[in-house]
Amino acid sequence: MMALKATGRSVGHDRVTQQDRRVRDLDRDEALRLLATVSMGRLVFTQRALPAVRPVTHLVEGEDIMVRLDDGSTLTALMMDSGTPAVVAYEADVIDPETHLGWSVVVTGFAYPVADAEEGHGYAERLPSWAGQSTNSTVRIRPDIVNGFRLEAVPPEAAPSG
């Protein structure tokens, strides 16, 4: 299997054709483990009754995904019904732009604001701002559904002959 650098560039692989690839579903544990290897993803939520997507930084704690929000409008949209957690999706991936090999994970669940000021400050220190803005807004995503796949190269001996 090929190795992926954190930059998403492949190592030790020549050009891979579509016939040389296969999709393998990830189980929950492997998907969460892969999610923990990257620090950025995309938060999908509802804003004014429409889907909205924001790039955010995250870290994984157990099965919870802690997300730093760098703009107040995202938090406002998430918490429109005060006290009611918002249904969200969270996606992160590492896909090589040349070979298109890599993985993608999508988590669907409820987002809860981190209300405790001390806990929120602790996450603000551990979650860097990707946009360079200073905020202490952190959301905890409790995943109900965890889906993922790995697009991997088929070893030459396993590739179908044509």
CSV table of C-alpha atoms in Angstrom, one decimal:
chain,number,residue,atom,x,y,z
A,1,MET,CA,0.0,0.0,0.0
A,2,MET,CA,1.2,3.5,-0.8
A,3,ALA,CA,2.2,5.9,1.9
A,4,LEU,CA,0.7,9.4,2.0
A,5,LYS,CA,2.6,12.3,3.4
A,6,ALA,CA,0.7,14.9,5.5
A,7,THR,CA,0.8,17.1,2.5
A,8,GLY,CA,-1.4,14.7,0.6
A,9,ARG,CA,1.4,13.8,-1.9
A,10,SER,CA,2.0,10.1,-2.7
A,11,VAL,CA,5.2,8.4,-2.0
A,12,GLY,CA,6.5,5.5,-4.0
A,13,HIS,CA,3.8,5.3,-6.7
A,14,ASP,CA,3.8,5.9,-10.4
A,15,ARG,CA,0.7,7.1,-12.2
A,16,VAL,CA,-2.3,5.0,-11.1
A,17,THR,CA,-5.1,4.4,-13.5
A,18,GLN,CA,-8.8,4.0,-12.6
A,19,GLN,CA,-8.5,0.2,-13.2
A,20,ASP,CA,-5.7,0.1,-10.6
A,21,ARG,CA,-7.9,1.4,-7.8
A,22,ARG,CA,-10.5,0.0,-5.4
A,23,VAL,CA,-12.7,1.5,-2.8
A,24,ARG,CA,-12.6,-0.1,0.7
A,25,ASP,CA,-15.2,0.9,3.3
A,26,LEU,CA,-13.7,1.9,6.7
A,27,ASP,CA,-15.1,0.7,10.0
A,28,ARG,CA,-16.0,3.2,12.7
A,29,ASP,CA,-12.7,2.8,14.6
A,30,GLU,CA,-10.5,3.1,11.6
A,31,ALA,CA,-12.4,6.1,10.3
A,32,LEU,CA,-12.1,7.9,13.7
A,33,ARG,CA,-8.4,7.0,13.8
A,34,LEU,CA,-7.8,8.5,10.4
A,35,LEU,CA,-9.8,11.6,11.3
A,36,ALA,CA,-7.4,12.1,14.3
A,37,THR,CA,-4.4,12.2,11.9
A,38,VAL,CA,-5.4,15.5,10.3
A,39,SER,CA,-6.2,18.8,11.9
A,40,MET,CA,-8.6,20.4,9.3
A,41,GLY,CA,-11.9,19.4,7.8
A,42,ARG,CA,-15.3,20.9,6.8
A,43,LEU,CA,-18.2,21.5,9.1
A,44,VAL,CA,-21.6,21.1,7.3
A,45,PHE,CA,-24.6,22.8,9.0
A,46,THR,CA,-27.9,24.5,8.3
A,47,GLN,CA,-27.9,28.3,7.9
A,48,ARG,CA,-31.1,30.1,7.0
A,49,ALA,CA,-32.6,26.7,6.0
A,50,LEU,CA,-29.8,26.0,3.5
A,51,PRO,CA,-26.7,23.8,3.7
A,52,ALA,CA,-23.5,25.7,4.7
A,53,VAL,CA,-19.9,24.5,4.8
A,54,ARG,CA,-17.0,26.0,6.7
A,55,PRO,CA,-13.4,24.9,6.9
A,56,VAL,CA,-12.4,24.4,10.5
A,57,THR,CA,-9.7,22.9,12.7
A,58,HIS,CA,-10.5,19.9,14.9
A,59,LEU,CA,-9.1,17.3,17.3
A,60,VAL,CA,-10.6,13.9,18.2
A,61,GLU,CA,-11.1,13.0,21.8
A,62,GLY,CA,-12.4,9.4,22.2
A,63,GLU,CA,-15.3,9.5,19.7
A,64,ASP,CA,-16.0,13.2,20.1
A,65,ILE,CA,-14.8,15.7,17.5
A,66,MET,CA,-13.9,19.1,19.0
A,67,VAL,CA,-14.2,21.9,16.4
A,68,ARG,CA,-13.0,25.4,16.7
A,69,LEU,CA,-15.2,28.0,15.1
A,70,ASP,CA,-13.4,31.1,13.8
A,71,ASP,CA,-16.5,33.1,13.0
A,72,GLY,CA,-19.5,34.1,15.1
A,73,SER,CA,-22.0,33.5,12.3
A,74,THR,CA,-21.3,29.7,12.3
A,75,LEU,CA,-21.9,29.4,16.0
A,76,THR,CA,-25.0,31.6,15.7
A,77,ALA,CA,-26.4,29.4,12.9
A,78,LEU,CA,-25.7,26.2,14.9
A,79,MET,CA,-27.4,27.4,18.0
A,80,MET,CA,-30.5,29.1,16.5
A,81,ASP,CA,-32.8,27.0,18.8
A,82,SER,CA,-31.2,27.9,22.1
A,83,GLY,CA,-30.3,24.9,24.1
A,84,THR,CA,-31.1,22.5,21.2
A,85,PRO,CA,-28.1,20.7,19.7
A,86,ALA,CA,-27.7,21.1,16.0
A,87,VAL,CA,-27.5,18.3,13.5
A,88,VAL,CA,-24.2,18.6,11.6
A,89,ALA,CA,-21.9,16.6,9.4
A,90,TYR,CA,-18.1,16.8,9.5
A,91,GLU,CA,-15.8,15.7,6.7
A,92,ALA,CA,-12.1,15.4,6.4
A,93,ASP,CA,-9.9,13.7,3.9
A,94,VAL,CA,-6.4,13.1,2.5
A,95,ILE,CA,-6.7,12.5,-1.3
A,96,ASP,CA,-3.6,12.6,-3.5
A,97,PRO,CA,-4.3,15.2,-6.3
A,98,GLU,CA,-2.4,13.2,-8.9
A,99,THR,CA,-3.3,9.6,-8.1
A,100,HIS,CA,-6.6,10.3,-6.4
A,101,LEU,CA,-5.7,7.7,-3.8
A,102,GLY,CA,-6.4,8.4,-0.1
A,103,TRP,CA,-9.3,8.4,2.3
A,104,SER,CA,-12.4,10.4,3.3
A,105,VAL,CA,-14.4,10.3,6.5
A,106,VAL,CA,-17.8,11.8,7.2
A,107,VAL,CA,-19.3,12.0,10.7
A,108,THR,CA,-22.9,12.9,11.3
A,109,GLY,CA,-24.2,13.8,14.7
A,110,PHE,CA,-25.2,16.6,17.1
A,111,ALA,CA,-23.1,19.7,17.8
A,112,TYR,CA,-23.0,21.1,21.4
A,113,PRO,CA,-21.3,24.3,22.3
A,114,VAL,CA,-18.6,24.0,24.9
A,115,ALA,CA,-20.2,26.3,27.5
A,116,ASP,CA,-17.6,26.0,30.3
A,117,ALA,CA,-15.2,28.9,29.9
A,118,GLU,CA,-12.2,27.1,31.3
A,119,GLU,CA,-12.8,24.0,29.1
A,120,GLY,CA,-13.3,26.3,26.1
A,121,HIS,CA,-10.1,28.2,26.8
A,122,GLY,CA,-8.2,24.9,26.9
A,123,TYR,CA,-9.5,23.9,23.5
A,124,ALA,CA,-8.7,27.3,22.1
A,125,GLU,CA,-5.1,26.7,23.1
A,126,ARG,CA,-5.0,23.2,21.5
A,127,LEU,CA,-7.0,24.1,18.3
A,128,PRO,CA,-5.1,26.5,16.1
A,129,SER,CA,-7.1,29.1,14.2
A,130,TRP,CA,-6.8,28.3,10.5
A,131,ALA,CA,-8.1,31.8,9.6
A,132,GLY,CA,-5.8,33.7,12.1
A,133,GLN,CA,-8.8,35.0,14.1
A,134,SER,CA,-9.0,34.9,17.8
A,135,THR,CA,-12.0,33.1,19.2
A,136,ASN,CA,-12.8,30.7,22.0
A,137,SER,CA,-15.9,29.2,20.3
A,138,THR,CA,-15.6,25.4,20.4
A,139,VAL,CA,-18.2,22.9,19.5
A,140,ARG,CA,-18.3,19.2,20.5
A,141,ILE,CA,-19.7,16.9,17.8
A,142,ARG,CA,-21.1,13.6,19.2
A,143,PRO,CA,-21.1,11.3,16.2
A,144,ASP,CA,-24.1,9.0,15.6
A,145,ILE,CA,-23.0,7.9,12.1
A,146,VAL,CA,-19.4,7.5,11.0
A,147,ASN,CA,-18.8,6.6,7.4
A,148,GLY,CA,-15.6,6.5,5.5
A,149,PHE,CA,-13.7,4.9,2.6
A,150,ARG,CA,-10.2,4.4,1.4
A,151,LEU,CA,-9.4,4.6,-2.3
A,152,GLU,CA,-6.4,2.4,-2.6
A,153,ALA,CA,-4.1,1.0,-5.3
A,154,VAL,CA,-4.8,-2.6,-6.3
A,155,PRO,CA,-1.5,-4.6,-6.3
A,156,PRO,CA,-0.5,-5.6,-9.8
A,157,GLU,CA,-1.0,-9.3,-9.1
A,158,ALA,CA,-4.6,-8.7,-8.0
A,159,ALA,CA,-5.6,-6.4,-10.9
A,160,PRO,CA,-8.0,-7.9,-13.4
A,161,SER,CA,-6.4,-8.8,-16.7
A,162,GLY,CA,-8.1,-7.4,-19.8
